[in-house]
């Protein structure tokens, strides 16, 4: 185990040129500072590969098509996970009831490794869902459903009032609104409230469904004067 | 100590080229490297000399193309498989339908648990129409491509399920005939076997059941009992026994092979821990790989041995498949 830990550290050092951090270069500098710790992600990626997760799930979570049990991009369990508390149930105990049962990794993955693994899975899921959501075809969503999401499931009112959102929306063209909803633009000055919100939006990207997103956009666009 | 190696022929889409070596293993590797220097076949960075006689210790070996994970899609896929086989120096393969059919066709398999998602029905129908309309020359040409490179396809993996129409089942058996394989192998359920009986009887194509290790659902091939039920349905039903999965389901591979050696076409060599444990490097898990290979050799059972590499690693698939075959050589010679 000592050598395995050293090995993972070595991987982190050696993979410098292929850093996961580099995948997020399109975000602005302030937002970059809010990305998950690169060392954690590199460790998580190594654990993902060393434990054969990539065979069924794909190293970038794209191997299993939508609708497959191994599809981590859209799995509600992964979406609801916090630091491996739910992912760990499957990883440590396995899923013996599926046809090619997911093996049990309880003897080989430590609790610390599980946290890193979960961070990597969430990061990849956010990246892949971001791509999917931004590529959604322009079809009209349901404004009322979007409003219900804004006030309910999405918990948007935790940070935003409809009046504040209406003010923001009128400054943004539709494409910019779409982008800003998924990945808010950082303010020029440091703002702890933005930091908290940015992380909340990352979670939203993971959890929101295609229909919910289109409905939310329909609602937000309806707030234009 | 960590060593970075470049793999000029590696096809791992992830691009990671790092292996970890402990001090103990580094010494082993160094000693092994000196020995390997005397052998032309294992020159680092060079393509292995192609071994057309893939027999090790008197056994016929092959590789599951599943082992070469991270294969490219499109036109580059088959050449990459063949190149990997050359690098490993193996002649025979068991190829899965997902490596033969166009991308997207694989979304028809058992791993899809939600078939009511938007677009799924249309996707399934497109796959069906492709299978029903593809000319047999597609498969004969594929066979020729392998043969032209000194390789051959011995087994064709097709995972029939309840979404297949009868016409589709028939088309896949015809595809297997066009490929000229010894048999199909299939990760399927017992209830699908019942549907397949009239078709295998009519077309006289053998289907070897590939087990996994779901021991909770009697319809799944996770135990000796479920495999025996399939064998009783038709003389064209055989077994492709995955030693690793069988072990993970806490089954006895040796006893099963002794009892059913005349109905087992091949074994898939894989190592796993018991109790649904993970895959491991060959020789590090609980699967009796060495005992199985020696049993087949000593009893002269006509059972092929196909490597199916799936454990976690940071090395390339070709490197790991080579390591699997090295293990097989080590226990047979």
Coordinates of C-alpha atoms in Angstrom, one line a residue:
Chain A
X1 CA 0.0 0.0 0.0
X2 CA 2.9 2.3 0.8
X3 CA 4.2 1.9 -2.7
X4 CA 0.8 2.3 -4.2
X5 CA 0.4 5.6 -2.4
X6 CA 3.8 6.7 -3.7
X7 CA 2.8 5.5 -7.1
X8 CA -0.2 7.7 -7.1
X9 CA 2.0 10.6 -6.1
X10 CA 4.3 9.8 -8.9
X11 CA 1.4 9.8 -11.3
X12 CA 0.4 13.2 -10.1
X13 CA 3.9 14.6 -10.8
X14 CA 4.3 12.8 -14.1
X15 CA 1.0 13.8 -15.5
X16 CA 1.8 17.5 -15.1
X17 CA 1.6 18.3 -18.8
X18 CA -1.8 16.6 -19.1
X19 CA -3.2 18.3 -16.1
X20 CA -6.9 18.1 -15.6
X21 CA -6.7 21.7 -14.7
X22 CA -5.9 22.5 -18.3
X23 CA -9.3 21.2 -19.2
X24 CA -10.9 24.2 -17.6
X25 CA -8.8 26.9 -19.2
X26 CA -11.8 28.6 -20.8
X27 CA -13.0 29.7 -17.3
X28 CA -11.7 33.0 -16.2
X29 CA -8.9 33.2 -13.7
X30 CA -11.1 34.0 -10.7
X31 CA -13.3 31.1 -11.4
X32 CA -10.3 28.9 -12.0
X33 CA -9.4 29.4 -8.4
X34 CA -12.6 27.8 -7.5
X35 CA -12.1 24.6 -9.5
X36 CA -11.4 21.5 -7.4
X37 CA -7.9 21.0 -6.3
X38 CA -5.8 19.7 -9.2
X39 CA -3.8 17.3 -7.0
X40 CA -7.0 15.8 -5.7
X41 CA -8.3 15.3 -9.2
X42 CA -5.1 13.7 -10.4
X43 CA -5.2 11.3 -7.5
X44 CA -8.8 10.6 -8.2
X45 CA -8.1 9.9 -11.9
X46 CA -5.3 7.5 -11.0
X47 CA -7.6 5.6 -8.6
X48 CA -10.2 5.5 -11.3
X49 CA -7.8 3.8 -13.7
X50 CA -6.0 1.6 -11.2
X51 CA -9.3 0.1 -10.1
X52 CA -10.6 -0.6 -13.7
X53 CA -13.5 1.9 -13.4
X54 CA -12.7 3.1 -16.9
X55 CA -13.7 -0.2 -18.5
X56 CA -17.4 0.3 -17.8
X57 CA -17.7 4.0 -17.2
X58 CA -15.0 5.4 -19.5
X59 CA -12.2 7.6 -18.2
X60 CA -14.2 10.7 -19.1
X61 CA -17.5 9.0 -18.1
X62 CA -18.6 8.8 -21.7
X63 CA -18.2 5.1 -22.4
X64 CA -21.6 4.0 -21.1
X65 CA -24.4 5.4 -23.2
X66 CA -27.3 7.2 -21.6
X67 CA -29.7 4.7 -20.2
X68 CA -27.0 2.3 -19.2
X69 CA -26.5 1.3 -15.6
X70 CA -22.9 2.3 -15.8
X71 CA -23.7 5.8 -17.1
X72 CA -22.3 8.1 -14.4
X73 CA -23.1 11.3 -16.3
X74 CA -26.8 11.0 -15.7
X75 CA -26.9 8.7 -12.7
X76 CA -29.2 10.2 -10.0
X77 CA -27.0 8.5 -7.3
X78 CA -23.9 10.4 -8.5
X79 CA -25.8 13.6 -8.7
X80 CA -27.0 13.3 -5.1
X81 CA -23.6 12.3 -3.8
X82 CA -21.5 14.5 -1.5
X83 CA -17.8 13.6 -1.2
X84 CA -18.4 10.0 -1.9
X85 CA -21.1 9.3 0.6
X86 CA -23.4 7.6 -2.0
X87 CA -20.8 6.7 -4.6
X88 CA -19.0 4.9 -1.8
X89 CA -21.9 2.6 -1.2
X90 CA -21.6 1.2 -4.7
X91 CA -17.8 1.3 -4.9
X92 CA -17.1 -0.4 -1.5
X93 CA -19.9 -3.0 -1.6
X94 CA -20.2 -3.5 -5.4
X95 CA -23.4 -4.1 -7.2
X96 CA -23.8 -7.9 -7.4
X97 CA -27.3 -7.8 -8.9
X98 CA -26.4 -6.5 -12.3
X99 CA -25.5 -8.9 -15.1
X100 CA -21.8 -8.0 -15.1
X101 CA -21.9 -7.2 -11.4
X102 CA -19.9 -4.2 -10.4
X103 CA -17.0 -5.6 -8.3
X104 CA -16.7 -4.9 -4.6
X105 CA -13.7 -2.6 -3.9
X106 CA -14.1 -2.4 -0.1
X107 CA -10.8 -4.2 0.4
X108 CA -8.7 -2.1 -2.0
X109 CA -10.0 1.5 -1.9
X110 CA -9.5 3.5 1.3
X111 CA -11.9 6.1 2.7
X112 CA -9.4 8.9 1.7
X113 CA -9.1 7.5 -1.8
X114 CA -12.9 7.3 -2.1
X115 CA -13.1 11.1 -1.5
X116 CA -10.6 11.7 -4.2
X117 CA -12.3 9.3 -6.5
X118 CA -15.7 11.0 -6.0
X119 CA -14.1 14.5 -6.6
X120 CA -12.8 13.2 -9.9
X121 CA -16.1 11.7 -10.9
X122 CA -18.0 14.9 -10.0
X123 CA -15.4 17.0 -11.9
X124 CA -15.8 14.9 -15.0
X125 CA -19.5 14.8 -14.7
X126 CA -19.7 18.6 -14.5
X127 CA -17.5 18.9 -17.6
X128 CA -19.5 16.4 -19.6
X129 CA -22.8 17.7 -18.5
X130 CA -21.7 21.3 -19.3
X131 CA -20.9 20.2 -22.9
X132 CA -24.3 18.4 -23.2
X133 CA -26.3 21.3 -21.8
X134 CA -24.6 23.9 -24.0
X135 CA -25.1 21.8 -27.0
X136 CA -28.8 21.2 -26.4
X137 CA -30.9 22.1 -29.5
X138 CA -32.9 25.3 -29.2
X139 CA -36.3 24.0 -28.4
X140 CA -38.8 26.0 -26.2
X141 CA -39.0 25.0 -22.6
X142 CA -42.0 25.4 -20.3
X143 CA -41.9 28.7 -18.5
X144 CA -44.0 27.6 -15.6
X145 CA -42.0 24.5 -15.1
X146 CA -38.9 26.6 -15.2
X147 CA -40.3 28.9 -12.6
X148 CA -41.2 25.9 -10.4
X149 CA -37.6 24.7 -10.8
X150 CA -36.3 28.2 -9.9
X151 CA -38.3 28.3 -6.7
X152 CA -38.1 24.7 -5.8
X153 CA -35.8 21.9 -6.9
X154 CA -33.1 24.3 -8.2
X155 CA -33.0 26.2 -4.9
X156 CA -32.1 29.3 -6.9
X157 CA -33.9 31.6 -4.5
X158 CA -31.3 30.7 -1.9
X159 CA -29.2 33.3 -3.6
X160 CA -31.3 35.1 -6.2
X161 CA -34.6 37.0 -6.0
X162 CA -36.7 37.2 -9.2
X163 CA -36.1 41.0 -9.2
X164 CA -32.4 40.6 -9.1
X165 CA -32.5 37.9 -11.8
X166 CA -34.7 40.1 -14.0
X167 CA -32.1 42.9 -13.7
X168 CA -29.3 40.5 -14.7
X169 CA -31.2 38.9 -17.5
X170 CA -31.9 42.1 -19.4
X171 CA -28.2 42.7 -19.7
X172 CA -27.5 39.3 -21.4
X173 CA -28.3 38.0 -24.8
X174 CA -29.8 34.5 -24.9
X175 CA -26.5 32.7 -25.6
X176 CA -24.8 34.6 -22.8
X177 CA -27.7 33.9 -20.4
X178 CA -27.3 30.2 -21.2
X179 CA -23.6 30.3 -20.5
X180 CA -23.9 32.4 -17.4
X181 CA -26.5 30.2 -16.0
X182 CA -24.2 27.2 -16.2
X183 CA -21.0 29.0 -15.4
X184 CA -21.4 32.5 -13.8
X185 CA -18.9 35.1 -14.8
X186 CA -16.7 36.1 -11.8
X187 CA -16.8 39.6 -10.6
X188 CA -13.7 41.8 -10.9
X189 CA -13.3 41.9 -7.1
X190 CA -13.1 39.0 -4.8
X191 CA -16.6 38.1 -3.5
X192 CA -17.2 35.2 -1.1
X193 CA -20.8 35.2 -2.0
X194 CA -19.9 34.6 -5.7
X195 CA -17.5 31.8 -4.7
X196 CA -20.3 30.0 -2.9
X197 CA -22.6 30.6 -5.7
X198 CA -20.1 29.4 -8.3
X199 CA -19.8 26.1 -6.5
X200 CA -23.6 25.9 -6.3
X201 CA -23.8 26.3 -10.0
X202 CA -21.3 23.5 -10.6
X203 CA -23.5 21.3 -8.6
X204 CA -26.5 22.5 -10.6
X205 CA -24.8 21.6 -13.8
X206 CA -24.4 18.0 -12.5
X207 CA -27.9 17.7 -11.3
X208 CA -30.2 19.5 -13.7
X209 CA -31.8 17.5 -16.4
X210 CA -32.0 18.6 -20.0
X211 CA -35.7 19.4 -19.7
X212 CA -35.3 21.3 -16.5
X213 CA -32.5 23.4 -18.0
X214 CA -34.6 24.3 -21.0
X215 CA -37.5 25.1 -18.8
X216 CA -35.3 27.3 -16.6
X217 CA -34.1 29.2 -19.6
X218 CA -37.6 29.7 -20.7
X219 CA -38.5 31.2 -17.4
X220 CA -35.4 33.4 -17.2
X221 CA -36.0 34.7 -20.7
X222 CA -39.6 35.5 -19.8
X223 CA -38.2 37.9 -17.1
X224 CA -36.9 40.3 -19.8
X225 CA -38.8 43.6 -19.8
Chain B
X1 CA 10.7 4.8 -8.1
X2 CA 8.7 5.7 -11.1
X3 CA 9.5 5.1 -14.7
X4 CA 7.9 6.8 -17.7
X5 CA 7.8 4.8 -20.8
X6 CA 6.8 5.8 -24.3
X7 CA 4.7 3.3 -26.2
X8 CA 4.9 4.1 -29.9
X9 CA 2.2 1.6 -30.8
X10 CA 0.1 2.2 -27.7
X11 CA -3.6 3.0 -28.6
X12 CA -4.7 4.0 -25.2
X13 CA -6.9 7.0 -25.8
X14 CA -6.2 8.3 -22.4
X15 CA -2.6 9.0 -23.3
X16 CA -1.2 8.1 -19.9
X17 CA 2.1 6.5 -20.3
X18 CA 3.2 6.0 -16.7
X19 CA 3.9 2.9 -14.8
X20 CA 4.8 2.5 -11.2
X21 CA 7.6 0.3 -10.1
X22 CA 8.4 -0.5 -6.5
X23 CA 12.0 -1.0 -5.6
X24 CA 11.5 -4.7 -5.4
X25 CA 9.8 -4.9 -8.7
X26 CA 12.4 -2.5 -10.2
X27 CA 15.1 -5.1 -9.4
X28 CA 13.0 -7.8 -10.9
X29 CA 12.4 -5.7 -13.9
X30 CA 16.1 -5.0 -14.3
X31 CA 17.0 -8.7 -14.0
X32 CA 14.2 -9.5 -16.4
X33 CA 15.3 -6.9 -18.8
X34 CA 18.8 -8.4 -19.0
X35 CA 17.2 -11.7 -19.8
X36 CA 14.8 -10.2 -22.3
X37 CA 17.7 -8.5 -24.0
X38 CA 18.7 -11.9 -25.2
X39 CA 15.3 -12.5 -26.8
X40 CA 14.6 -10.7 -30.0
X41 CA 10.8 -10.9 -29.5
X42 CA 10.7 -8.5 -26.6
X43 CA 12.7 -5.6 -27.9
X44 CA 11.3 -2.4 -26.2
X45 CA 9.5 -0.1 -28.5
X46 CA 9.7 -2.6 -31.4
X47 CA 6.8 -4.6 -32.8
X48 CA 6.9 -8.1 -31.5
X49 CA 7.9 -10.8 -34.0
X50 CA 4.7 -12.2 -35.2
X51 CA 4.1 -15.7 -33.8
X52 CA 1.8 -17.5 -36.2
X53 CA 1.7 -20.6 -34.0
X54 CA -0.1 -19.3 -30.9
X55 CA 0.3 -22.4 -28.9
X56 CA 1.8 -22.3 -25.5
X57 CA 2.5 -25.5 -23.7
X58 CA 0.3 -27.4 -26.1
X59 CA -2.7 -25.2 -25.7
X60 CA -4.4 -23.0 -28.3
X61 CA -4.4 -19.4 -27.2
X62 CA -6.2 -16.4 -28.3
X63 CA -7.2 -12.9 -27.1
X64 CA -10.6 -11.2 -26.6
X65 CA -10.6 -8.0 -28.5
X66 CA -12.3 -6.5 -25.4
X67 CA -8.8 -6.5 -23.9
X68 CA -7.7 -3.7 -26.2
X69 CA -9.8 -1.1 -24.6
X70 CA -9.8 2.5 -25.8
X71 CA -9.9 1.4 -29.4
X72 CA -10.7 4.2 -31.9
X73 CA -14.1 4.3 -33.6
X74 CA -14.5 4.2 -37.4
X75 CA -12.2 2.9 -40.0
X76 CA -9.2 2.8 -37.7
X77 CA -10.8 0.2 -35.3
X78 CA -10.1 -3.1 -37.1
X79 CA -6.6 -2.2 -38.2
X80 CA -5.8 -1.2 -34.6
X81 CA -7.1 -4.5 -33.3
X82 CA -5.0 -6.4 -35.9
X83 CA -2.0 -4.3 -35.0
X84 CA -2.5 -5.0 -31.3
X85 CA -2.7 -8.7 -32.1
X86 CA 0.6 -8.4 -34.0
X87 CA 2.2 -6.6 -31.1
X88 CA 1.1 -9.3 -28.8
X89 CA 2.0 -12.0 -31.3
X90 CA -1.3 -13.8 -31.1
X91 CA -3.2 -15.3 -34.1
X92 CA -6.7 -15.9 -32.9
X93 CA -9.3 -13.5 -31.4
X94 CA -12.8 -13.5 -30.1
X95 CA -14.3 -10.3 -31.4
X96 CA -17.4 -8.6 -29.9
X97 CA -20.1 -7.3 -32.1
X98 CA -19.4 -3.8 -30.8
X99 CA -16.1 -3.9 -32.5
X100 CA -17.6 -5.1 -35.7
X101 CA -20.7 -3.0 -36.0
X102 CA -20.8 0.7 -36.7
X103 CA -20.7 3.0 -33.6
X104 CA -24.1 3.3 -32.0
X105 CA -25.1 -0.2 -32.7
X106 CA -23.7 -1.2 -29.3
X107 CA -26.5 0.6 -27.6
X108 CA -28.7 -2.4 -28.1
X109 CA -27.1 -4.5 -25.4
X110 CA -28.0 -5.8 -22.0
X111 CA -26.2 -2.9 -20.3
X112 CA -29.0 -0.5 -21.3
X113 CA -31.4 -0.5 -18.4
X114 CA -33.7 2.3 -19.5
X115 CA -35.0 1.7 -23.0
X116 CA -37.7 4.4 -22.7
X117 CA -35.3 7.4 -22.9
X118 CA -35.9 9.8 -25.7
X119 CA -34.4 8.5 -28.9
X120 CA -33.7 5.0 -27.6
X121 CA -36.4 3.3 -29.5
X122 CA -35.2 5.0 -32.7
X123 CA -31.6 4.1 -32.0
X124 CA -32.6 0.5 -31.4
X125 CA -34.5 0.3 -34.7
X126 CA -31.6 1.8 -36.6
X127 CA -29.4 -0.9 -35.2
X128 CA -32.0 -3.6 -36.2
X129 CA -32.2 -2.2 -39.7
X130 CA -28.5 -2.2 -40.1
X131 CA -28.3 -5.8 -39.0
X132 CA -31.1 -6.9 -41.3
X133 CA -29.7 -5.1 -44.4
X134 CA -26.0 -5.4 -44.1
X135 CA -24.8 -7.8 -46.9
X136 CA -23.0 -11.0 -45.9
X137 CA -20.0 -9.7 -47.8
X138 CA -19.4 -7.2 -45.0
X139 CA -18.5 -10.1 -42.7
X140 CA -16.7 -12.2 -45.3
X141 CA -14.6 -9.1 -46.2
X142 CA -13.9 -8.6 -42.5
X143 CA -12.7 -12.2 -42.2
X144 CA -10.5 -11.7 -45.2
X145 CA -8.9 -8.6 -43.7
X146 CA -7.9 -10.6 -40.6
X147 CA -6.6 -13.5 -42.7
X148 CA -4.6 -11.2 -45.0
X149 CA -2.8 -10.1 -41.9
X150 CA -2.2 -13.6 -40.6
X151 CA -4.9 -13.4 -38.0
X152 CA -8.3 -15.1 -37.6
X153 CA -11.6 -14.6 -35.8
X154 CA -12.5 -17.7 -33.9
X155 CA -15.4 -16.4 -31.9
X156 CA -18.0 -13.7 -32.5
X157 CA -19.6 -12.1 -29.5
X158 CA -23.3 -11.3 -29.8
X159 CA -25.3 -10.5 -26.8
X160 CA -28.8 -11.5 -27.8
X161 CA -31.6 -10.2 -25.6
X162 CA -35.4 -9.6 -25.5
X163 CA -35.2 -6.6 -27.8
X164 CA -34.1 -8.8 -30.7
X165 CA -36.7 -9.8 -33.3
X166 CA -36.6 -13.3 -34.7
X167 CA -35.3 -11.8 -38.0
X168 CA -32.5 -10.1 -36.1
X169 CA -31.5 -13.4 -34.3
X170 CA -31.4 -15.1 -37.6
X171 CA -29.3 -12.3 -39.2
X172 CA -26.7 -12.5 -36.5
X173 CA -26.4 -16.3 -36.8
X174 CA -25.9 -15.8 -40.6
X175 CA -23.2 -13.2 -39.7
X176 CA -21.4 -15.7 -37.6
X177 CA -21.5 -18.1 -40.5
X178 CA -20.1 -15.5 -42.9
X179 CA -17.3 -14.8 -40.4
X180 CA -16.5 -18.5 -40.4
X181 CA -16.2 -18.6 -36.6
X182 CA -16.1 -21.7 -34.5
X183 CA -19.1 -20.3 -32.5
X184 CA -20.8 -17.3 -31.2
X185 CA -20.2 -16.4 -27.5
X186 CA -22.9 -14.5 -25.7
X187 CA -23.5 -12.7 -22.5
X188 CA -27.2 -13.4 -22.3
X189 CA -29.9 -14.7 -20.0
X190 CA -31.5 -18.1 -19.8
X191 CA -34.9 -16.9 -21.0
X192 CA -33.2 -15.6 -24.2
X193 CA -31.6 -19.1 -24.7
X194 CA -35.1 -20.6 -24.9
X195 CA -35.9 -18.1 -27.7
X196 CA -32.8 -19.0 -29.6
X197 CA -33.2 -22.8 -29.6
X198 CA -35.1 -23.1 -32.9
X199 CA -32.6 -20.7 -34.7
X200 CA -29.5 -22.5 -33.6
X201 CA -31.1 -25.8 -34.5
X202 CA -32.0 -24.5 -38.0
X203 CA -28.7 -22.8 -38.7
X204 CA -26.5 -25.3 -36.8
X205 CA -24.5 -22.5 -35.3
X206 CA -23.1 -23.0 -31.8
X207 CA -23.5 -20.4 -29.1
X208 CA -21.2 -20.5 -26.1
X209 CA -22.7 -19.0 -23.0
X210 CA -20.3 -16.5 -21.4
X211 CA -20.9 -16.4 -17.6
X212 CA -20.6 -13.5 -15.3
X213 CA -21.1 -13.6 -11.6
X214 CA -24.6 -12.5 -10.8
X215 CA -25.5 -15.5 -8.6
X216 CA -28.7 -13.9 -7.3
X217 CA -30.8 -14.0 -10.5
X218 CA -31.3 -17.6 -11.7
X219 CA -31.9 -16.3 -15.3
X220 CA -28.3 -15.0 -15.3
X221 CA -25.3 -17.2 -16.0
X222 CA -23.6 -16.9 -12.7
X223 CA -23.6 -20.4 -11.5
X224 CA -23.0 -24.0 -12.8
X225 CA -26.7 -24.7 -12.5
X226 CA -27.8 -21.9 -14.9
X227 CA -25.2 -23.0 -17.4
X228 CA -26.3 -26.6 -17.2
X229 CA -29.9 -25.5 -17.8
X230 CA -28.8 -23.9 -21.1
X231 CA -26.7 -26.9 -22.1
X232 CA -29.8 -29.1 -21.7
X233 CA -31.8 -27.0 -24.1
X234 CA -29.8 -27.7 -27.3
X235 CA -26.7 -29.5 -28.4
X236 CA -25.7 -26.3 -30.1
X237 CA -25.4 -24.5 -26.8
X238 CA -21.9 -24.6 -25.3
X239 CA -20.0 -22.7 -22.7
X240 CA -17.4 -20.0 -22.8
X241 CA -16.3 -20.2 -19.2
X242 CA -14.9 -17.0 -17.8
X243 CA -12.7 -18.3 -15.0
X244 CA -12.4 -14.9 -13.3
X245 CA -16.1 -14.2 -13.1
X246 CA -16.8 -17.8 -12.1
X247 CA -14.4 -17.4 -9.2
X248 CA -15.9 -14.1 -8.2
X249 CA -19.2 -15.9 -7.9
X250 CA -17.5 -18.4 -5.6
X251 CA -17.9 -21.3 -8.1
X252 CA -15.5 -24.1 -8.7
X253 CA -14.0 -23.8 -12.2
X254 CA -12.0 -27.0 -12.0
X255 CA -15.0 -29.1 -11.1
X256 CA -17.1 -27.5 -13.8
X257 CA -14.4 -28.1 -16.5
X258 CA -14.0 -31.7 -15.4
X259 CA -17.7 -32.3 -15.6
X260 CA -18.5 -30.4 -18.8
X261 CA -15.2 -30.4 -20.8
X262 CA -17.0 -31.7 -23.9
X263 CA -19.4 -28.7 -23.9
X264 CA -16.8 -26.0 -23.2
X265 CA -15.4 -24.4 -26.3
X266 CA -13.1 -22.0 -24.6
X267 CA -12.2 -20.5 -21.3
X268 CA -11.7 -16.8 -20.8
X269 CA -8.6 -16.3 -18.7
X270 CA -9.1 -13.6 -16.2
X271 CA -8.2 -13.3 -12.5
X272 CA -10.6 -12.0 -9.9
X273 CA -11.0 -12.1 -6.1
X274 CA -13.8 -14.2 -4.7
X275 CA -17.0 -12.7 -3.2
X276 CA -17.5 -10.4 -6.2
X277 CA -14.0 -9.0 -5.8
X278 CA -12.2 -6.9 -8.3
X279 CA -10.1 -8.1 -11.3
X280 CA -6.5 -8.5 -10.6
X281 CA -3.3 -9.1 -12.5
X282 CA -2.9 -12.7 -13.5
X283 CA -1.7 -14.8 -10.6
X284 CA -2.7 -12.3 -7.9
X285 CA -6.4 -13.1 -7.5
X286 CA -8.3 -16.2 -6.4
X287 CA -9.0 -17.7 -9.9
X288 CA -7.2 -21.0 -10.4
X289 CA -5.8 -19.9 -13.8
X290 CA -2.7 -22.1 -13.6
X291 CA -4.6 -25.1 -12.4
X292 CA -7.2 -24.6 -15.2
X293 CA -4.6 -24.4 -18.0
X294 CA -2.6 -27.4 -16.6
X295 CA -5.9 -29.4 -16.4
X296 CA -6.7 -28.6 -20.0
X297 CA -3.2 -29.5 -21.1
X298 CA -2.8 -32.7 -19.0
X299 CA -6.3 -34.0 -19.9
X300 CA -5.9 -32.9 -23.5
X301 CA -9.3 -31.2 -23.5
X302 CA -10.0 -29.5 -26.8
X303 CA -10.6 -26.2 -25.0
X304 CA -9.2 -22.9 -26.3
X305 CA -7.7 -20.4 -23.8
X306 CA -8.5 -16.8 -24.5
X307 CA -7.0 -14.0 -22.5
X308 CA -9.5 -11.3 -21.4
X309 CA -7.6 -8.6 -19.7
X310 CA -9.6 -6.1 -17.7
X311 CA -7.8 -5.2 -14.5
X312 CA -6.9 -1.7 -13.5
X313 CA -3.5 -0.3 -14.6
X314 CA -1.8 2.7 -15.9
X315 CA 0.0 0.8 -18.7
X316 CA -1.3 0.2 -22.2
X317 CA -3.6 -2.7 -23.0
X318 CA -0.9 -4.2 -25.3
X319 CA 1.6 -4.2 -22.4
X320 CA -0.9 -5.8 -20.1
X321 CA -2.0 -8.4 -22.5
X322 CA 1.6 -9.3 -23.1
X323 CA 2.0 -9.6 -19.3
X324 CA -1.0 -11.9 -19.2
X325 CA 0.5 -14.2 -21.9
X326 CA 3.8 -14.1 -20.0
X327 CA 2.0 -15.4 -17.0
X328 CA 0.4 -18.2 -19.1
X329 CA 3.9 -19.2 -20.4
X330 CA 5.3 -19.1 -17.0
X331 CA 2.8 -21.6 -15.6
X332 CA 2.8 -23.9 -18.6
X333 CA 6.5 -24.2 -19.3

